[in-house]
Amino acid sequence: MVDHGRVVGNAARAVIVSNRRITGLSADVIAELVAEVGPLWHERHQAKLTSRPRKRAVGAGAKHRLVFVDRLLATLVHLRHGVTHDVLACWFGVDRSTITRAIGEVRPLLAERGCTISPGVRLRTLAEVIGHLGASGQTGIIDGTEIRVRRPAPRRSRDPSGPRQHRPE
């Protein structure tokens, strides 16, 4: 069950922004994105509101539970890690549909700025990435953040020939 009374606080937001492994971007780059994309998002949001007839008084109705900075951070985490909308909804304390709408609003703004992911292209190795960039004539920024992975020790069986099977005689 989603706790709708809680939204990401300033401390949690600071952790997300300061830890480069989460978004893949430095705090300065995120601040630039907020300064550049934020006004565009606000402008489009206001245009959408004014394009339809008003049903409530000014200031009435639901308030944004996810401010623009959180919308941007959720989109960046989704693009970097492929995190599902359900997980992001739990993390940000909102409903899944709010995350879906936020990503749908912010991703086109990032694409206009030049931050895109090619649809249908799945590159698994560095050689594939370099080959794709060379063939398409594009340049790319590669995140070289080291992520340590703990691997379990190899399992050893008692019988080196494998498990025993019942053989009928």
Coordinates of N, CA and C in Angstrom, one line a residue:
M1 N 0.8 -1.2 0.0 CA 0.0 0.0 0.0 C 0.9 1.2 0.0
V2 N 0.6 2.2 -0.8 CA 1.4 3.4 -1.0 C 1.0 4.4 0.1
D3 N 2.0 4.9 0.8 CA 1.7 6.0 1.8 C 1.7 7.3 1.1
H4 N 0.5 7.8 0.9 CA 0.3 9.1 0.1 C 0.6 10.3 1.0
G5 N 0.9 10.1 2.3 CA 1.2 11.3 3.1 C 2.6 11.7 3.1
R6 N 3.5 10.9 2.4 CA 4.9 11.1 2.5 C 5.4 11.3 1.1
V7 N 6.2 12.4 0.9 CA 6.9 12.6 -0.4 C 8.4 12.7 0.0
V8 N 9.2 12.5 -1.0 CA 10.7 12.5 -0.7 C 11.0 13.8 -0.1
G9 N 11.7 13.7 1.1 CA 12.1 14.9 1.8 C 13.4 15.5 1.2
N10 N 13.8 16.7 1.8 CA 15.0 17.3 1.3 C 16.2 16.4 1.6
A11 N 16.3 15.7 2.7 CA 17.4 14.9 3.0 C 17.6 13.7 2.0
A12 N 16.4 13.1 1.7 CA 16.5 12.0 0.8 C 16.8 12.5 -0.6
R13 N 16.3 13.7 -1.0 CA 16.6 14.3 -2.3 C 18.1 14.6 -2.4
A14 N 18.7 15.1 -1.3 CA 20.1 15.4 -1.2 C 20.9 14.2 -1.4
V15 N 20.5 13.1 -0.9 CA 21.3 11.8 -1.0 C 21.2 11.4 -2.5
I16 N 20.0 11.5 -3.1 CA 19.9 11.1 -4.5 C 20.8 11.9 -5.4
V17 N 20.8 13.2 -5.1 CA 21.6 14.2 -6.0 C 23.1 14.0 -5.7
S18 N 23.5 13.8 -4.5 CA 24.9 13.8 -4.1 C 25.6 12.4 -4.5
N19 N 24.8 11.3 -4.6 CA 25.4 10.0 -4.9 C 25.3 9.8 -6.4
R20 N 26.4 10.0 -7.1 CA 26.5 9.9 -8.5 C 26.1 8.6 -9.1
R21 N 26.2 7.5 -8.3 CA 25.9 6.2 -8.8 C 24.4 6.0 -9.0
I22 N 23.6 6.9 -8.4 CA 22.1 6.7 -8.5 C 21.6 7.3 -9.8
T23 N 22.0 8.5 -10.2 CA 21.6 9.1 -11.4 C 22.6 9.1 -12.5
G24 N 23.9 8.9 -12.2 CA 24.9 9.0 -13.2 C 25.4 10.4 -13.5
L25 N 24.8 11.4 -12.8 CA 25.1 12.8 -13.1 C 25.6 13.4 -11.8
S26 N 26.5 14.4 -12.0 CA 26.9 15.2 -10.8 C 25.9 16.2 -10.3
A27 N 26.0 16.7 -9.1 CA 25.0 17.6 -8.6 C 25.0 18.9 -9.5
D28 N 26.1 19.3 -10.0 CA 26.1 20.5 -10.9 C 25.3 20.3 -12.2
V29 N 25.4 19.1 -12.8 CA 24.7 18.8 -14.0 C 23.2 18.7 -13.7
I30 N 22.9 18.1 -12.6 CA 21.4 18.0 -12.2 C 20.9 19.4 -12.0
A31 N 21.7 20.3 -11.3 CA 21.2 21.7 -11.1 C 21.0 22.4 -12.5
E32 N 21.9 22.2 -13.4 CA 21.8 22.7 -14.8 C 20.5 22.2 -15.4
L33 N 20.2 20.9 -15.3 CA 19.0 20.4 -15.9 C 17.7 21.0 -15.3
V34 N 17.8 21.2 -14.0 CA 16.6 21.8 -13.3 C 16.4 23.2 -13.8
A35 N 17.5 23.9 -13.9 CA 17.4 25.3 -14.3 C 17.0 25.4 -15.8
E36 N 17.4 24.5 -16.6 CA 17.1 24.6 -18.1 C 15.7 23.9 -18.4
V37 N 15.4 22.7 -17.8 CA 14.3 22.0 -18.2 C 13.1 22.4 -17.3
G38 N 13.3 22.8 -16.1 CA 12.2 23.1 -15.2 C 11.3 24.2 -15.7
P39 N 11.8 25.3 -16.2 CA 10.9 26.3 -16.8 C 10.1 25.8 -18.0
L40 N 10.7 25.0 -18.8 CA 10.0 24.4 -19.9 C 8.8 23.5 -19.5
W41 N 9.1 22.7 -18.5 CA 8.0 21.8 -17.9 C 6.9 22.7 -17.3
H42 N 7.3 23.7 -16.6 CA 6.2 24.6 -15.9 C 5.4 25.3 -17.0
E43 N 6.1 25.7 -18.1 CA 5.4 26.4 -19.1 C 4.4 25.5 -19.8
R44 N 4.8 24.3 -20.1 CA 3.9 23.3 -20.8 C 2.8 22.9 -19.8
H45 N 3.1 22.8 -18.6 CA 2.0 22.4 -17.6 C 1.0 23.5 -17.5
Q46 N 1.4 24.8 -17.5 CA 0.5 25.9 -17.4 C -0.3 26.0 -18.7
A47 N 0.3 25.7 -19.9 CA -0.4 25.8 -21.1 C -1.5 24.7 -21.2
K48 N -1.2 23.5 -20.6 CA -2.2 22.5 -20.6 C -3.4 22.8 -19.7
L49 N -3.1 23.5 -18.6 CA -4.1 23.9 -17.7 C -5.0 25.0 -18.3
T50 N -4.4 25.9 -19.0 CA -5.2 27.0 -19.6 C -5.9 26.6 -20.8
S51 N -5.6 25.5 -21.4 CA -6.2 25.1 -22.7 C -7.6 24.5 -22.5
R52 N -7.9 24.1 -21.2 CA -9.2 23.5 -21.0 C -10.0 24.4 -20.0
P53 N -11.3 24.3 -20.1 CA -12.2 25.1 -19.2 C -12.0 24.8 -17.7
R54 N -12.0 25.8 -16.9 CA -11.8 25.6 -15.5 C -13.0 25.1 -14.8
K55 N -12.8 24.1 -14.0 CA -14.0 23.4 -13.3 C -14.0 23.8 -11.8
R56 N -12.8 24.3 -11.3 CA -12.7 24.7 -9.9 C -12.1 26.1 -9.8
A57 N -12.2 26.6 -8.6 CA -11.7 28.0 -8.4 C -10.1 27.9 -8.4
V58 N -9.5 29.1 -8.6 CA -8.1 29.1 -8.7 C -7.5 28.7 -7.3
G59 N -6.5 27.8 -7.4 CA -5.9 27.3 -6.2 C -6.6 26.1 -5.6
A60 N -7.8 25.7 -6.1 CA -8.5 24.5 -5.6 C -8.0 23.3 -6.3
G61 N -8.3 22.1 -5.8 CA -7.9 20.9 -6.5 C -6.7 20.3 -5.9
A62 N -6.3 19.2 -6.4 CA -5.1 18.5 -5.9 C -3.8 19.2 -6.2
K63 N -2.9 19.2 -5.3 CA -1.6 19.8 -5.4 C -0.6 18.7 -5.9
H64 N 0.4 19.2 -6.5 CA 1.5 18.3 -7.0 C 2.1 17.6 -5.8
R65 N 2.0 16.2 -5.8 CA 2.7 15.5 -4.7 C 4.1 15.2 -5.1
L66 N 4.5 15.4 -6.3 CA 5.8 15.2 -6.8 C 6.3 16.5 -7.5
V67 N 7.2 17.3 -6.8 CA 7.6 18.5 -7.4 C 8.5 18.2 -8.6
F68 N 8.9 19.3 -9.4 CA 9.6 19.0 -10.6 C 11.0 18.3 -10.4
V69 N 11.7 18.7 -9.3 CA 13.0 18.1 -9.1 C 12.8 16.6 -8.9
D70 N 11.8 16.2 -8.1 CA 11.6 14.8 -7.9 C 11.2 14.1 -9.2
R71 N 10.4 14.8 -10.0 CA 10.0 14.2 -11.3 C 11.2 14.0 -12.2
L72 N 12.1 14.9 -12.2 CA 13.4 14.8 -13.0 C 14.2 13.7 -12.4
L73 N 14.4 13.6 -11.1 CA 15.2 12.5 -10.5 C 14.6 11.2 -10.8
A74 N 13.3 11.0 -10.7 CA 12.7 9.7 -11.0 C 12.9 9.3 -12.4
T75 N 12.8 10.3 -13.3 CA 13.1 10.0 -14.7 C 14.5 9.6 -15.0
L76 N 15.5 10.3 -14.3 CA 16.9 10.0 -14.5 C 17.2 8.6 -14.0
V77 N 16.6 8.3 -12.8 CA 16.9 6.9 -12.2 C 16.3 5.9 -13.1
H78 N 15.1 6.1 -13.6 CA 14.4 5.2 -14.5 C 15.3 4.9 -15.8
L79 N 15.8 6.0 -16.4 CA 16.6 5.9 -17.6 C 17.9 5.2 -17.3
R80 N 18.5 5.5 -16.2 CA 19.8 4.9 -15.9 C 19.8 3.4 -15.5
H81 N 18.8 3.1 -14.7 CA 18.8 1.7 -14.1 C 17.6 0.9 -14.6
G82 N 16.7 1.5 -15.4 CA 15.5 0.7 -15.8 C 14.6 0.3 -14.7
V83 N 14.6 1.1 -13.6 CA 13.8 0.7 -12.5 C 12.3 0.8 -12.9
T84 N 11.5 -0.1 -12.4 CA 10.1 -0.1 -12.7 C 9.4 1.1 -12.0
H85 N 8.3 1.5 -12.6 CA 7.5 2.6 -12.1 C 7.0 2.3 -10.7
D86 N 6.7 1.0 -10.4 CA 6.2 0.6 -9.0 C 7.3 0.9 -8.0
V87 N 8.5 0.5 -8.3 CA 9.6 0.7 -7.4 C 9.8 2.2 -7.1
L88 N 9.8 3.0 -8.2 CA 10.0 4.4 -8.0 C 8.8 5.0 -7.2
A89 N 7.6 4.5 -7.4 CA 6.5 5.0 -6.7 C 6.7 4.8 -5.2
C90 N 7.2 3.6 -4.8 CA 7.4 3.3 -3.4 C 8.5 4.2 -2.9
W91 N 9.6 4.4 -3.7 CA 10.7 5.3 -3.3 C 10.3 6.7 -3.0
F92 N 9.5 7.2 -3.9 CA 9.1 8.6 -3.9 C 7.8 8.9 -3.1
G93 N 7.1 7.8 -2.7 CA 5.9 7.9 -1.8 C 4.7 8.4 -2.6
V94 N 4.6 8.0 -3.8 CA 3.4 8.4 -4.6 C 2.8 7.2 -5.3
D95 N 1.8 7.4 -6.1 CA 1.2 6.3 -6.8 C 1.9 6.0 -8.1
R96 N 1.9 4.8 -8.6 CA 2.6 4.4 -9.8 C 2.2 5.3 -11.0
S97 N 0.9 5.7 -11.1 CA 0.4 6.5 -12.2 C 1.1 7.9 -12.2
T98 N 1.4 8.4 -11.0 CA 2.1 9.7 -10.9 C 3.5 9.6 -11.5
I99 N 4.2 8.5 -11.2 CA 5.5 8.3 -11.8 C 5.4 8.1 -13.3
T100 N 4.5 7.3 -13.7 CA 4.3 7.1 -15.2 C 4.0 8.5 -15.9
R101 N 3.2 9.3 -15.3 CA 2.9 10.6 -15.9 C 4.1 11.5 -15.8
A102 N 4.9 11.5 -14.7 CA 6.0 12.3 -14.6 C 7.1 12.0 -15.6
I103 N 7.4 10.7 -15.8 CA 8.4 10.2 -16.8 C 7.9 10.6 -18.2
G104 N 6.6 10.5 -18.4 CA 6.0 10.8 -19.7 C 6.1 12.3 -20.0
E105 N 6.2 13.1 -19.0 CA 6.3 14.6 -19.2 C 7.7 15.0 -19.3
V106 N 8.6 14.4 -18.5 CA 10.0 14.9 -18.4 C 10.9 14.3 -19.5
R107 N 10.6 13.1 -19.9 CA 11.5 12.4 -20.9 C 11.5 13.1 -22.3
P108 N 10.4 13.6 -22.8 CA 10.4 14.4 -24.0 C 11.2 15.7 -23.9
L109 N 11.2 16.3 -22.7 CA 12.0 17.5 -22.5 C 13.5 17.2 -22.5
L110 N 13.8 16.1 -21.9 CA 15.2 15.7 -21.9 C 15.7 15.4 -23.4
A111 N 14.7 14.7 -24.1 CA 15.0 14.4 -25.5 C 15.3 15.6 -26.4
E112 N 14.5 16.7 -26.1 CA 14.7 17.9 -26.9 C 16.0 18.5 -26.6
R113 N 16.5 18.3 -25.4 CA 17.8 18.8 -25.0 C 19.0 17.9 -25.5
G114 N 18.6 16.7 -26.0 CA 19.6 15.9 -26.6 C 19.9 14.6 -25.8
C115 N 19.2 14.4 -24.7 CA 19.4 13.2 -23.8 C 18.4 12.2 -24.3
T116 N 18.8 11.3 -25.1 CA 17.9 10.3 -25.6 C 18.5 8.9 -25.5
I117 N 17.6 7.9 -25.6 CA 18.0 6.5 -25.7 C 17.3 6.0 -27.0
S118 N 18.1 5.4 -27.8 CA 17.6 4.9 -29.1 C 16.6 3.8 -28.9
P119 N 15.4 3.8 -29.4 CA 14.5 2.7 -29.2 C 15.0 1.5 -30.1
G120 N 14.8 0.3 -29.5 CA 15.1 -0.9 -30.2 C 16.6 -1.3 -30.3
V121 N 17.5 -0.4 -29.8 CA 18.9 -0.7 -29.8 C 19.3 -1.3 -28.4
R122 N 19.9 -2.5 -28.4 CA 20.3 -3.1 -27.1 C 21.8 -3.4 -27.3
L123 N 22.6 -2.6 -26.6 CA 24.0 -2.8 -26.7 C 24.5 -3.4 -25.4
R124 N 25.2 -4.5 -25.4 CA 25.5 -5.2 -24.2 C 27.0 -5.1 -23.9
T125 N 27.9 -4.8 -24.8 CA 29.3 -4.7 -24.5 C 29.8 -3.3 -25.0
L126 N 31.0 -3.0 -24.4 CA 31.6 -1.7 -24.8 C 31.9 -1.7 -26.3
A127 N 32.3 -2.8 -26.9 CA 32.6 -2.9 -28.3 C 31.4 -2.6 -29.1
E128 N 30.2 -3.2 -28.7 CA 29.0 -2.9 -29.4 C 28.6 -1.4 -29.3
V129 N 28.8 -0.8 -28.2 CA 28.5 0.7 -28.1 C 29.4 1.5 -29.0
I130 N 30.7 1.2 -29.0 CA 31.7 1.9 -29.9 C 31.3 1.7 -31.3
G131 N 31.0 0.4 -31.7 CA 30.6 0.2 -33.1 C 29.4 0.9 -33.5
H132 N 28.4 0.9 -32.6 CA 27.1 1.6 -32.9 C 27.4 3.1 -33.1
L133 N 28.1 3.7 -32.2 CA 28.4 5.2 -32.3 C 29.2 5.5 -33.6
G134 N 30.2 4.6 -33.9 CA 31.0 4.9 -35.1 C 30.1 4.7 -36.4
A135 N 29.2 3.7 -36.4 CA 28.4 3.5 -37.6 C 27.4 4.6 -37.8
S136 N 26.9 5.2 -36.6 CA 25.9 6.2 -36.7 C 26.4 7.6 -36.8
G137 N 27.8 7.8 -36.6 CA 28.4 9.1 -36.6 C 28.1 9.9 -35.4
Q138 N 27.6 9.3 -34.3 CA 27.3 10.0 -33.1 C 28.4 10.0 -32.1
T139 N 28.4 10.9 -31.2 CA 29.3 10.8 -30.1 C 28.6 10.5 -28.8
G140 N 29.2 9.9 -27.8 CA 28.5 9.5 -26.6 C 29.4 9.7 -25.4
I141 N 28.7 9.8 -24.3 CA 29.4 9.9 -23.0 C 29.2 8.6 -22.3
I142 N 30.3 8.0 -21.9 CA 30.2 6.7 -21.2 C 30.5 6.9 -19.7
D143 N 29.6 6.4 -18.9 CA 29.7 6.4 -17.5 C 30.6 5.3 -17.0
G144 N 31.8 5.6 -16.5 CA 32.7 4.5 -16.0 C 32.7 4.3 -14.6
T145 N 31.5 4.5 -13.9 CA 31.4 4.3 -12.5 C 31.6 2.8 -12.2
E146 N 32.5 2.5 -11.2 CA 32.8 1.1 -10.9 C 31.7 0.7 -9.9
I147 N 31.1 -0.4 -10.1 CA 30.1 -1.0 -9.2 C 30.6 -2.4 -8.8
R148 N 30.9 -2.5 -7.6 CA 31.4 -3.8 -7.1 C 30.3 -4.8 -6.9
V149 N 30.6 -6.0 -7.3 CA 29.6 -7.1 -7.2 C 30.1 -8.2 -6.4
R150 N 29.4 -8.6 -5.4 CA 29.8 -9.8 -4.6 C 29.3 -11.0 -5.3
R151 N 30.2 -11.9 -5.7 CA 29.8 -13.2 -6.3 C 29.9 -14.3 -5.3
P152 N 28.9 -15.2 -5.3 CA 29.0 -16.3 -4.4 C 30.1 -17.3 -4.7
A153 N 30.7 -17.9 -3.7 CA 31.8 -18.9 -4.0 C 31.2 -20.0 -4.8
P154 N 32.1 -20.6 -5.6 CA 31.6 -21.8 -6.4 C 31.2 -22.9 -5.5
R155 N 30.1 -23.6 -5.8 CA 29.6 -24.7 -5.0 C 30.4 -26.0 -5.4
R156 N 30.8 -26.7 -4.5 CA 31.5 -27.9 -4.7 C 30.7 -29.1 -4.2
S157 N 30.6 -30.1 -5.1 CA 29.8 -31.3 -4.7 C 30.8 -32.3 -4.1
R158 N 30.3 -33.2 -3.3 CA 31.1 -34.2 -2.7 C 31.6 -35.2 -3.7
D159 N 30.8 -35.5 -4.7 CA 31.2 -36.5 -5.7 C 31.5 -35.8 -7.0
P160 N 32.8 -35.8 -7.4 CA 33.1 -35.1 -8.6 C 32.4 -35.6 -9.9
S161 N 31.9 -36.8 -9.9 CA 31.3 -37.3 -11.1 C 29.8 -36.8 -11.2
G162 N 29.3 -36.1 -10.2 CA 28.0 -35.5 -10.3 C 27.0 -36.3 -9.4
P163 N 25.7 -35.9 -9.4 CA 24.8 -36.6 -8.5 C 24.6 -38.1 -9.0
R164 N 24.3 -38.9 -8.1 CA 24.1 -40.3 -8.4 C 22.6 -40.5 -8.9
Q165 N 22.5 -41.3 -9.9 CA 21.2 -41.6 -10.4 C 20.9 -43.1 -10.2
H166 N 19.7 -43.4 -10.0 CA 19.3 -44.9 -9.9 C 19.3 -45.5 -11.2
R167 N 20.1 -46.5 -11.4 CA 20.2 -47.2 -12.7 C 19.6 -48.6 -12.6
P168 N 18.5 -48.8 -13.4 CA 17.9 -50.2 -13.3 C 18.9 -51.2 -13.9
E169 N 18.9 -52.4 -13.3 CA 19.8 -53.5 -13.8 C 19.1 -54.4 -14.7

